[in-house]
Amino acid sequence: MTIKLADAHAHLDEPELAGEKEEVLSRARAAGVALIINVGIGLKNSRQVLATADRYPQVFATVGVHPHGVGSLQAGSIDALAPLAAHPKVVAIGEIGLDFYRRRSPEKVQEFWFREFLEWTCSLGKPVVVHTREATDTTLKVMQEFRGRLPGGVMHCFGGSLKDAHAFLDLGLYLSFSGVLTYPAAAPLRQVARQLPLDRLLVETDCPYLAPQSWRGKRNEPAYVVATAEKLAELHGLTLAELAARTWENTVSLFGLQGKLPQAQP
């Protein structure tokens, strides 16, 4: 069966993957993964992420600073990202957001920079890639301040309740599911996923993290997004090819990739 999948959130430039990109991307192509969104998590990393996207036709980039790293930002830090954001292969701002689980940056500092990045993303007209962990209520509160201005976006690695899902959908966002959807303990998340509209769903790896159950405990990579897509297809009563087509269309639409993808697909 021929499928064409999009991995909506990957970190190809993390040390676990950076040294063997050719092999990783070859395995992705063999698995039918023809589009990868390579996500920036810091000032230096965003430059690396863009360089990778510039090298490989099937890879596109986002630029941003993960909430873990915003404690080191200063006035003018966003300006340093502006030249990167203008590159034609940069399709979104992120990942940005709030992480009150590890609290590697103070909560108020995270909130300040989350608002700063959202304001910037609105001025650019680019969609946003949002991280939230143990911070859903505050994430929603901040994002609702930008209602009607946000140019779209995605809640990456969505793991919330049905109420949370509808609140984010109401803001015009997409919801992206990772390998967590395949974990035995994720039955509540699967119940949520089966009730959500197909035209707002994406699949991702968040590699090298969160490998699906079959590879749990091992390094994740884009080829493994197939397992998450299979589970989401099962939940919606679709074939893998049907689910792949729907999430492909959603990814292309969200990131404005119509007409920008290489013609030859695996």
mmCIF file of N, CA and C in Angstrom, residues 43-167:
data_model
loop_
_atom_site.group_PDB
_atom_site.id
_atom_site.type_symbol
_atom_site.label_atom_id
_atom_site.label_comp_id
_atom_site.label_asym_id
_atom_site.label_seq_id
_atom_site.Cartn_x
_atom_site.Cartn_y
_atom_site.Cartn_z
ATOM 1 N N LEU A 43 17.556 29.937 19.960
ATOM 2 C CA LEU A 43 18.145 30.843 18.980
ATOM 3 C C LEU A 43 19.159 30.129 18.099
ATOM 4 N N LYS A 44 20.092 29.419 18.702
ATOM 5 C CA LYS A 44 21.097 28.688 17.927
ATOM 6 C C LYS A 44 20.468 27.526 17.179
ATOM 7 N N ASN A 45 19.616 26.775 17.873
ATOM 8 C CA ASN A 45 18.983 25.614 17.266
ATOM 9 C C ASN A 45 18.125 26.006 16.071
ATOM 10 N N SER A 46 17.461 27.151 16.132
ATOM 11 C CA SER A 46 16.619 27.577 15.016
ATOM 12 C C SER A 46 17.439 27.780 13.750
ATOM 13 N N ARG A 47 18.659 28.252 13.892
ATOM 14 C CA ARG A 47 19.535 28.389 12.713
ATOM 15 C C ARG A 47 19.886 27.011 12.151
ATOM 16 N N GLN A 48 20.146 26.058 13.028
ATOM 17 C CA GLN A 48 20.457 24.695 12.588
ATOM 18 C C GLN A 48 19.264 24.056 11.892
ATOM 19 N N VAL A 49 18.097 24.256 12.474
ATOM 20 C CA VAL A 49 16.861 23.695 11.931
ATOM 21 C C VAL A 49 16.598 24.227 10.525
ATOM 22 N N LEU A 50 16.807 25.525 10.345
ATOM 23 C CA LEU A 50 16.601 26.114 9.026
ATOM 24 C C LEU A 50 17.629 25.602 8.030
ATOM 25 N N ALA A 51 18.870 25.441 8.454
ATOM 26 C CA ALA A 51 19.904 24.918 7.547
ATOM 27 C C ALA A 51 19.532 23.518 7.062
ATOM 28 N N THR A 52 18.980 22.715 7.949
ATOM 29 C CA THR A 52 18.540 21.370 7.555
ATOM 30 C C THR A 52 17.389 21.451 6.557
ATOM 31 N N ALA A 53 16.432 22.304 6.821
ATOM 32 C CA ALA A 53 15.300 22.462 5.909
ATOM 33 C C ALA A 53 15.757 22.966 4.547
ATOM 34 N N ASP A 54 16.751 23.834 4.551
ATOM 35 C CA ASP A 54 17.264 24.386 3.298
ATOM 36 C C ASP A 54 17.959 23.309 2.460
ATOM 37 N N ARG A 55 18.452 22.286 3.130
ATOM 38 C CA ARG A 55 19.210 21.238 2.441
ATOM 39 C C ARG A 55 18.311 20.148 1.855
ATOM 40 N N TYR A 56 17.175 19.881 2.506
ATOM 41 C CA TYR A 56 16.337 18.755 2.097
ATOM 42 C C TYR A 56 14.969 19.259 1.636
ATOM 43 N N PRO A 57 14.562 18.953 0.418
ATOM 44 C CA PRO A 57 13.306 19.491 -0.118
ATOM 45 C C PRO A 57 12.072 19.106 0.684
ATOM 46 N N GLN A 58 12.079 17.930 1.319
ATOM 47 C CA GLN A 58 10.889 17.469 2.036
ATOM 48 C C GLN A 58 10.815 17.981 3.466
ATOM 49 N N VAL A 59 11.804 18.785 3.888
ATOM 50 C CA VAL A 59 11.857 19.294 5.258
ATOM 51 C C VAL A 59 11.597 20.797 5.254
ATOM 52 N N PHE A 60 10.706 21.239 6.139
ATOM 53 C CA PHE A 60 10.443 22.662 6.356
ATOM 54 C C PHE A 60 10.695 22.977 7.824
ATOM 55 N N ALA A 61 10.854 24.256 8.129
ATOM 56 C CA ALA A 61 11.334 24.661 9.451
ATOM 57 C C ALA A 61 10.354 25.577 10.172
ATOM 58 N N THR A 62 10.473 25.575 11.495
ATOM 59 C CA THR A 62 9.889 26.618 12.329
ATOM 60 C C THR A 62 11.018 27.202 13.173
ATOM 61 N N VAL A 63 10.840 28.429 13.639
ATOM 62 C CA VAL A 63 11.842 29.047 14.509
ATOM 63 C C VAL A 63 11.156 29.577 15.761
ATOM 64 N N GLY A 64 11.813 29.376 16.888
ATOM 65 C CA GLY A 64 11.243 29.817 18.148
ATOM 66 C C GLY A 64 12.111 29.388 19.314
ATOM 67 N N VAL A 65 11.616 29.645 20.522
ATOM 68 C CA VAL A 65 12.338 29.284 21.744
ATOM 69 C C VAL A 65 11.387 28.535 22.665
ATOM 70 N N HIS A 66 11.750 27.308 22.983
ATOM 71 C CA HIS A 66 10.983 26.453 23.895
ATOM 72 C C HIS A 66 10.893 27.136 25.259
ATOM 73 N N PRO A 67 9.784 26.949 25.990
ATOM 74 C CA PRO A 67 9.684 27.596 27.306
ATOM 75 C C PRO A 67 10.808 27.255 28.263
ATOM 76 N N HIS A 68 11.454 26.102 28.100
ATOM 77 C CA HIS A 68 12.602 25.795 28.964
ATOM 78 C C HIS A 68 13.706 26.830 28.820
ATOM 79 N N GLY A 69 13.836 27.443 27.644
ATOM 80 C CA GLY A 69 14.974 28.311 27.381
ATOM 81 C C GLY A 69 14.711 29.798 27.458
ATOM 82 N N VAL A 70 13.467 30.204 27.755
ATOM 83 C CA VAL A 70 13.174 31.633 27.673
ATOM 84 C C VAL A 70 13.791 32.443 28.812
ATOM 85 N N GLY A 71 14.229 31.763 29.869
ATOM 86 C CA GLY A 71 14.844 32.483 30.982
ATOM 87 C C GLY A 71 16.117 33.204 30.601
ATOM 88 N N SER A 72 16.748 32.790 29.511
ATOM 89 C CA SER A 72 17.994 33.443 29.087
ATOM 90 C C SER A 72 17.765 34.500 28.012
ATOM 91 N N LEU A 73 16.510 34.718 27.603
ATOM 92 C CA LEU A 73 16.243 35.708 26.565
ATOM 93 C C LEU A 73 16.345 37.120 27.127
ATOM 94 N N GLN A 74 16.673 38.046 26.237
ATOM 95 C CA GLN A 74 16.806 39.452 26.605
ATOM 96 C C GLN A 74 16.067 40.302 25.586
ATOM 97 N N ALA A 75 15.927 41.569 25.876
ATOM 98 C CA ALA A 75 15.336 42.485 24.907
ATOM 99 C C ALA A 75 16.120 42.382 23.601
ATOM 100 N N GLY A 76 15.421 42.213 22.518
ATOM 101 C CA GLY A 76 16.077 42.076 21.217
ATOM 102 C C GLY A 76 16.274 40.648 20.778
ATOM 103 N N SER A 77 15.979 39.684 21.663
ATOM 104 C CA SER A 77 16.178 38.277 21.286
ATOM 105 C C SER A 77 15.286 37.878 20.116
ATOM 106 N N ILE A 78 14.051 38.331 20.132
ATOM 107 C CA ILE A 78 13.158 37.999 19.024
ATOM 108 C C ILE A 78 13.662 38.630 17.730
ATOM 109 N N ASP A 79 14.230 39.823 17.833
ATOM 110 C CA ASP A 79 14.776 40.467 16.629
ATOM 111 C C ASP A 79 15.845 39.604 15.976
ATOM 112 N N ALA A 80 16.575 38.828 16.789
ATOM 113 C CA ALA A 80 17.625 37.969 16.238
ATOM 114 C C ALA A 80 17.039 36.852 15.389
ATOM 115 N N LEU A 81 15.771 36.502 15.650
ATOM 116 C CA LEU A 81 15.120 35.455 14.875
ATOM 117 C C LEU A 81 14.460 35.993 13.604
ATOM 118 N N ALA A 82 14.286 37.293 13.530
ATOM 119 C CA ALA A 82 13.534 37.877 12.416
ATOM 120 C C ALA A 82 14.090 37.512 11.040
ATOM 121 N N PRO A 83 15.430 37.566 10.823
ATOM 122 C CA PRO A 83 15.928 37.184 9.499
ATOM 123 C C PRO A 83 15.640 35.728 9.151
ATOM 124 N N LEU A 84 15.634 34.857 10.158
ATOM 125 C CA LEU A 84 15.315 33.449 9.918
ATOM 126 C C LEU A 84 13.844 33.299 9.553
ATOM 127 N N ALA A 85 12.986 33.999 10.274
ATOM 128 C CA ALA A 85 11.549 33.875 10.047
ATOM 129 C C ALA A 85 11.150 34.311 8.645
ATOM 130 N N ALA A 86 11.966 35.166 8.031
ATOM 131 C CA ALA A 86 11.651 35.662 6.687
ATOM 132 C C ALA A 86 12.017 34.661 5.595
ATOM 133 N N HIS A 87 12.749 33.611 5.952
ATOM 134 C CA HIS A 87 13.170 32.627 4.949
ATOM 135 C C HIS A 87 11.956 31.864 4.414
ATOM 136 N N PRO A 88 11.905 31.598 3.115
ATOM 137 C CA PRO A 88 10.721 30.932 2.549
ATOM 138 C C PRO A 88 10.470 29.524 3.074
ATOM 139 N N LYS A 89 11.466 28.874 3.656
ATOM 140 C CA LYS A 89 11.228 27.534 4.186
ATOM 141 C C LYS A 89 10.817 27.535 5.659
ATOM 142 N N VAL A 90 10.713 28.719 6.255
ATOM 143 C CA VAL A 90 10.198 28.815 7.625
ATOM 144 C C VAL A 90 8.694 29.012 7.559
ATOM 145 N N VAL A 91 7.947 28.026 8.071
ATOM 146 C CA VAL A 91 6.503 28.001 7.876
ATOM 147 C C VAL A 91 5.712 28.329 9.134
ATOM 148 N N ALA A 92 6.389 28.516 10.268
ATOM 149 C CA ALA A 92 5.671 28.801 11.513
ATOM 150 C C ALA A 92 6.649 29.332 12.554
ATOM 151 N N ILE A 93 6.088 29.873 13.622
ATOM 152 C CA ILE A 93 6.864 30.299 14.790
ATOM 153 C C ILE A 93 6.613 29.282 15.905
ATOM 154 N N GLY A 94 7.700 28.757 16.460
ATOM 155 C CA GLY A 94 7.575 27.773 17.526
ATOM 156 C C GLY A 94 8.786 26.841 17.545
ATOM 157 N N GLU A 95 8.929 25.969 18.549
ATOM 158 C CA GLU A 95 7.817 25.851 19.440
ATOM 159 C C GLU A 95 7.953 26.812 20.604
ATOM 160 N N ILE A 96 6.847 27.392 20.969
ATOM 161 C CA ILE A 96 6.774 28.319 22.083
ATOM 162 C C ILE A 96 5.656 27.835 23.005
ATOM 163 N N GLY A 97 5.558 28.430 24.188
ATOM 164 C CA GLY A 97 4.460 28.035 25.065
ATOM 165 C C GLY A 97 4.837 28.079 26.524
ATOM 166 N N LEU A 98 4.240 27.163 27.278
ATOM 167 C CA LEU A 98 4.403 27.122 28.727
ATOM 168 C C LEU A 98 4.660 25.696 29.185
ATOM 169 N N ASP A 99 5.600 25.542 30.122
ATOM 170 C CA ASP A 99 5.889 24.235 30.709
ATOM 171 C C ASP A 99 6.034 24.418 32.212
ATOM 172 N N PHE A 100 4.957 24.118 32.935
ATOM 173 C CA PHE A 100 4.970 24.254 34.389
ATOM 174 C C PHE A 100 5.283 22.926 35.067
ATOM 175 N N TYR A 101 5.706 21.936 34.276
ATOM 176 C CA TYR A 101 6.077 20.640 34.835
ATOM 177 C C TYR A 101 7.522 20.680 35.322
ATOM 178 N N ARG A 102 8.423 21.033 34.428
ATOM 179 C CA ARG A 102 9.840 21.081 34.822
ATOM 180 C C ARG A 102 10.259 22.449 35.353
ATOM 181 N N ARG A 103 9.568 23.503 34.925
ATOM 182 C CA ARG A 103 9.836 24.876 35.407
ATOM 183 C C ARG A 103 11.313 25.249 35.273
ATOM 184 N N ARG A 104 11.880 24.966 34.118
ATOM 185 C CA ARG A 104 13.280 25.344 33.900
ATOM 186 C C ARG A 104 13.432 26.848 33.707
ATOM 187 N N SER A 105 12.329 27.524 33.436
ATOM 188 C CA SER A 105 12.265 28.984 33.465
ATOM 189 C C SER A 105 11.099 29.357 34.372
ATOM 190 N N PRO A 106 11.198 30.467 35.115
ATOM 191 C CA PRO A 106 10.105 30.856 36.016
ATOM 192 C C PRO A 106 8.795 31.040 35.249
ATOM 193 N N GLU A 107 7.687 30.717 35.914
ATOM 194 C CA GLU A 107 6.393 30.760 35.244
ATOM 195 C C GLU A 107 6.091 32.137 34.669
ATOM 196 N N LYS A 108 6.322 33.195 35.420
ATOM 197 C CA LYS A 108 5.999 34.539 34.941
ATOM 198 C C LYS A 108 6.874 34.930 33.763
ATOM 199 N N VAL A 109 8.105 34.451 33.765
ATOM 200 C CA VAL A 109 8.997 34.711 32.625
ATOM 201 C C VAL A 109 8.477 33.977 31.393
ATOM 202 N N GLN A 110 8.049 32.740 31.586
ATOM 203 C CA GLN A 110 7.470 31.989 30.476
ATOM 204 C C GLN A 110 6.254 32.713 29.897
ATOM 205 N N GLU A 111 5.382 33.178 30.776
ATOM 206 C CA GLU A 111 4.176 33.879 30.312
ATOM 207 C C GLU A 111 4.533 35.146 29.548
ATOM 208 N N PHE A 112 5.506 35.888 30.050
ATOM 209 C CA PHE A 112 5.913 37.123 29.374
ATOM 210 C C PHE A 112 6.366 36.820 27.957
ATOM 211 N N TRP A 113 7.260 35.841 27.797
ATOM 212 C CA TRP A 113 7.805 35.561 26.463
ATOM 213 C C TRP A 113 6.793 34.860 25.569
ATOM 214 N N PHE A 114 5.883 34.098 26.149
ATOM 215 C CA PHE A 114 4.808 33.505 25.351
ATOM 216 C C PHE A 114 3.989 34.611 24.692
ATOM 217 N N ARG A 115 3.621 35.619 25.458
ATOM 218 C CA ARG A 115 2.880 36.748 24.889
ATOM 219 C C ARG A 115 3.712 37.489 23.838
ATOM 220 N N GLU A 116 4.991 37.672 24.118
ATOM 221 C CA GLU A 116 5.855 38.373 23.160
ATOM 222 C C GLU A 116 5.922 37.614 21.831
ATOM 223 N N PHE A 117 6.079 36.307 21.918
ATOM 224 C CA PHE A 117 6.143 35.506 20.692
ATOM 225 C C PHE A 117 4.802 35.482 19.965
ATOM 226 N N LEU A 118 3.698 35.416 20.694
ATOM 227 C CA LEU A 118 2.389 35.431 20.051
ATOM 228 C C LEU A 118 2.154 36.768 19.353
ATOM 229 N N GLU A 119 2.561 37.839 19.984
ATOM 230 C CA GLU A 119 2.423 39.158 19.346
ATOM 231 C C GLU A 119 3.232 39.200 18.055
ATOM 232 N N TRP A 120 4.429 38.638 18.111
ATOM 233 C CA TRP A 120 5.292 38.617 16.924
ATOM 234 C C TRP A 120 4.679 37.764 15.822
ATOM 235 N N THR A 121 4.164 36.620 16.217
ATOM 236 C CA THR A 121 3.578 35.724 15.216
ATOM 237 C C THR A 121 2.379 36.376 14.532
ATOM 238 N N CYS A 122 1.588 37.137 15.310
ATOM 239 C CA CYS A 122 0.460 37.854 14.715
ATOM 240 C C CYS A 122 0.937 38.904 13.709
ATOM 241 N N SER A 123 2.032 39.577 14.039
ATOM 242 C CA SER A 123 2.550 40.604 13.125
ATOM 243 C C SER A 123 3.100 39.993 11.846
ATOM 244 N N LEU A 124 3.613 38.763 11.939
ATOM 245 C CA LEU A 124 4.180 38.096 10.763
ATOM 246 C C LEU A 124 3.131 37.404 9.909
ATOM 247 N N GLY A 125 2.010 37.062 10.528
ATOM 248 C CA GLY A 125 0.997 36.302 9.809
ATOM 249 C C GLY A 125 1.358 34.842 9.617
ATOM 250 N N LYS A 126 2.257 34.324 10.454
ATOM 251 C CA LYS A 126 2.642 32.914 10.381
ATOM 252 C C LYS A 126 1.945 32.131 11.490
ATOM 253 N N PRO A 127 1.588 30.882 11.250
ATOM 254 C CA PRO A 127 0.993 30.075 12.313
ATOM 255 C C PRO A 127 1.991 29.806 13.432
ATOM 256 N N VAL A 128 1.463 29.323 14.546
ATOM 257 C CA VAL A 128 2.276 29.117 15.737
ATOM 258 C C VAL A 128 2.231 27.654 16.151
ATOM 259 N N VAL A 129 3.362 27.148 16.655
ATOM 260 C CA VAL A 129 3.467 25.789 17.184
ATOM 261 C C VAL A 129 3.607 25.907 18.697
ATOM 262 N N VAL A 130 2.618 25.378 19.428
ATOM 263 C CA VAL A 130 2.517 25.633 20.866
ATOM 264 C C VAL A 130 2.771 24.368 21.677
ATOM 265 N N HIS A 131 3.618 24.541 22.691
ATOM 266 C CA HIS A 131 3.919 23.505 23.686
ATOM 267 C C HIS A 131 3.208 23.885 24.977
ATOM 268 N N THR A 132 2.499 22.944 25.580
ATOM 269 C CA THR A 132 1.962 23.177 26.921
ATOM 270 C C THR A 132 2.081 21.886 27.720
ATOM 271 N N ARG A 133 2.568 22.023 28.935
ATOM 272 C CA ARG A 133 2.655 20.869 29.833
ATOM 273 C C ARG A 133 2.347 21.322 31.248
ATOM 274 N N GLU A 134 1.342 20.707 31.857
ATOM 275 C CA GLU A 134 0.876 21.088 33.197
ATOM 276 C C GLU A 134 0.559 22.583 33.251
ATOM 277 N N ALA A 135 0.088 23.144 32.139
ATOM 278 C CA ALA A 135 -0.145 24.590 32.074
ATOM 279 C C ALA A 135 -1.311 24.924 31.146
ATOM 280 N N THR A 136 -2.229 23.983 30.967
ATOM 281 C CA THR A 136 -3.278 24.174 29.972
ATOM 282 C C THR A 136 -4.136 25.402 30.260
ATOM 283 N N ASP A 137 -4.553 25.593 31.497
ATOM 284 C CA ASP A 137 -5.433 26.721 31.812
ATOM 285 C C ASP A 137 -4.757 28.052 31.492
ATOM 286 N N THR A 138 -3.497 28.186 31.867
ATOM 287 C CA THR A 138 -2.790 29.438 31.606
ATOM 288 C C THR A 138 -2.511 29.601 30.116
ATOM 289 N N THR A 139 -2.185 28.494 29.445
ATOM 290 C CA THR A 139 -1.970 28.564 28.000
ATOM 291 C C THR A 139 -3.221 29.061 27.297
ATOM 292 N N LEU A 140 -4.363 28.524 27.671
ATOM 293 C CA LEU A 140 -5.625 28.972 27.078
ATOM 294 C C LEU A 140 -5.901 30.430 27.396
ATOM 295 N N LYS A 141 -5.685 30.827 28.638
ATOM 296 C CA LYS A 141 -5.933 32.209 29.043
ATOM 297 C C LYS A 141 -5.113 33.179 28.192
ATOM 298 N N VAL A 142 -3.836 32.860 28.023
ATOM 299 C CA VAL A 142 -2.967 33.747 27.236
ATOM 300 C C VAL A 142 -3.400 33.752 25.773
ATOM 301 N N MET A 143 -3.653 32.584 25.223
ATOM 302 C CA MET A 143 -3.998 32.520 23.803
ATOM 303 C C MET A 143 -5.339 33.186 23.501
ATOM 304 N N GLN A 144 -6.260 33.142 24.462
ATOM 305 C CA GLN A 144 -7.547 33.790 24.253
ATOM 306 C C GLN A 144 -7.424 35.309 24.182
ATOM 307 N N GLU A 145 -6.344 35.844 24.723
ATOM 308 C CA GLU A 145 -6.090 37.278 24.583
ATOM 309 C C GLU A 145 -5.830 37.662 23.125
ATOM 310 N N PHE A 146 -5.467 36.664 22.320
ATOM 311 C CA PHE A 146 -5.135 36.910 20.909
ATOM 312 C C PHE A 146 -6.237 36.400 19.975
ATOM 313 N N ARG A 147 -7.389 36.094 20.540
ATOM 314 C CA ARG A 147 -8.503 35.591 19.731
ATOM 315 C C ARG A 147 -8.812 36.567 18.585
ATOM 316 N N GLY A 148 -8.982 36.004 17.408
ATOM 317 C CA GLY A 148 -9.278 36.818 16.235
ATOM 318 C C GLY A 148 -8.056 37.393 15.556
ATOM 319 N N ARG A 149 -6.895 37.276 16.189
ATOM 320 C CA ARG A 149 -5.655 37.794 15.609
ATOM 321 C C ARG A 149 -4.694 36.687 15.211
ATOM 322 N N LEU A 150 -4.799 35.545 15.893
ATOM 323 C CA LEU A 150 -3.868 34.456 15.606
ATOM 324 C C LEU A 150 -4.033 33.972 14.168
ATOM 325 N N PRO A 151 -2.923 33.837 13.443
ATOM 326 C CA PRO A 151 -3.005 33.361 12.059
ATOM 327 C C PRO A 151 -2.995 31.838 11.948
ATOM 328 N N GLY A 152 -3.560 31.166 12.930
ATOM 329 C CA GLY A 152 -3.581 29.700 12.930
ATOM 330 C C GLY A 152 -2.455 29.125 13.758
ATOM 331 N N GLY A 153 -2.520 27.825 13.947
ATOM 332 C CA GLY A 153 -1.481 27.179 14.725
ATOM 333 C C GLY A 153 -1.868 25.775 15.127
ATOM 334 N N VAL A 154 -1.003 25.154 15.926
ATOM 335 C CA VAL A 154 -1.205 23.770 16.329
ATOM 336 C C VAL A 154 -0.761 23.584 17.772
ATOM 337 N N MET A 155 -1.570 22.831 18.520
ATOM 338 C CA MET A 155 -1.164 22.374 19.840
ATOM 339 C C MET A 155 -0.413 21.070 19.626
ATOM 340 N N HIS A 156 0.893 21.147 19.770
ATOM 341 C CA HIS A 156 1.716 19.971 19.479
ATOM 342 C C HIS A 156 1.637 18.982 20.634
ATOM 343 N N CYS A 157 1.725 17.693 20.279
ATOM 344 C CA CYS A 157 1.672 16.601 21.257
ATOM 345 C C CYS A 157 0.470 16.768 22.185
ATOM 346 N N PHE A 158 -0.695 16.941 21.592
ATOM 347 C CA PHE A 158 -1.889 17.190 22.399
ATOM 348 C C PHE A 158 -2.157 15.999 23.321
ATOM 349 N N GLY A 159 -2.449 16.320 24.585
ATOM 350 C CA GLY A 159 -2.711 15.264 25.549
ATOM 351 C C GLY A 159 -3.797 15.625 26.534
ATOM 352 N N GLY A 160 -4.636 16.613 26.179
ATOM 353 C CA GLY A 160 -5.620 17.115 27.121
ATOM 354 C C GLY A 160 -6.964 16.419 27.047
ATOM 355 N N SER A 161 -7.936 17.009 27.727
ATOM 356 C CA SER A 161 -9.288 16.484 27.799
ATOM 357 C C SER A 161 -10.086 16.926 26.573
ATOM 358 N N LEU A 162 -11.293 16.391 26.452
ATOM 359 C CA LEU A 162 -12.167 16.807 25.357
ATOM 360 C C LEU A 162 -12.534 18.283 25.509
ATOM 361 N N LYS A 163 -12.736 18.740 26.724
ATOM 362 C CA LYS A 163 -13.019 20.158 26.969
ATOM 363 C C LYS A 163 -11.844 21.017 26.510
ATOM 364 N N ASP A 164 -10.627 20.609 26.856
ATOM 365 C CA ASP A 164 -9.434 21.339 26.404
ATOM 366 C C ASP A 164 -9.373 21.368 24.885
ATOM 367 N N ALA A 165 -9.623 20.211 24.276
ATOM 368 C CA ALA A 165 -9.546 20.111 22.817
ATOM 369 C C ALA A 165 -10.495 21.095 22.159
ATOM 370 N N HIS A 166 -11.723 21.160 22.636
ATOM 371 C CA HIS A 166 -12.693 22.064 22.026
ATOM 372 C C HIS A 166 -12.321 23.526 22.257
ATOM 373 N N ALA A 167 -11.707 23.821 23.398
ATOM 374 C CA ALA A 167 -11.277 25.195 23.657
ATOM 375 C C ALA A 167 -10.193 25.618 22.670
#
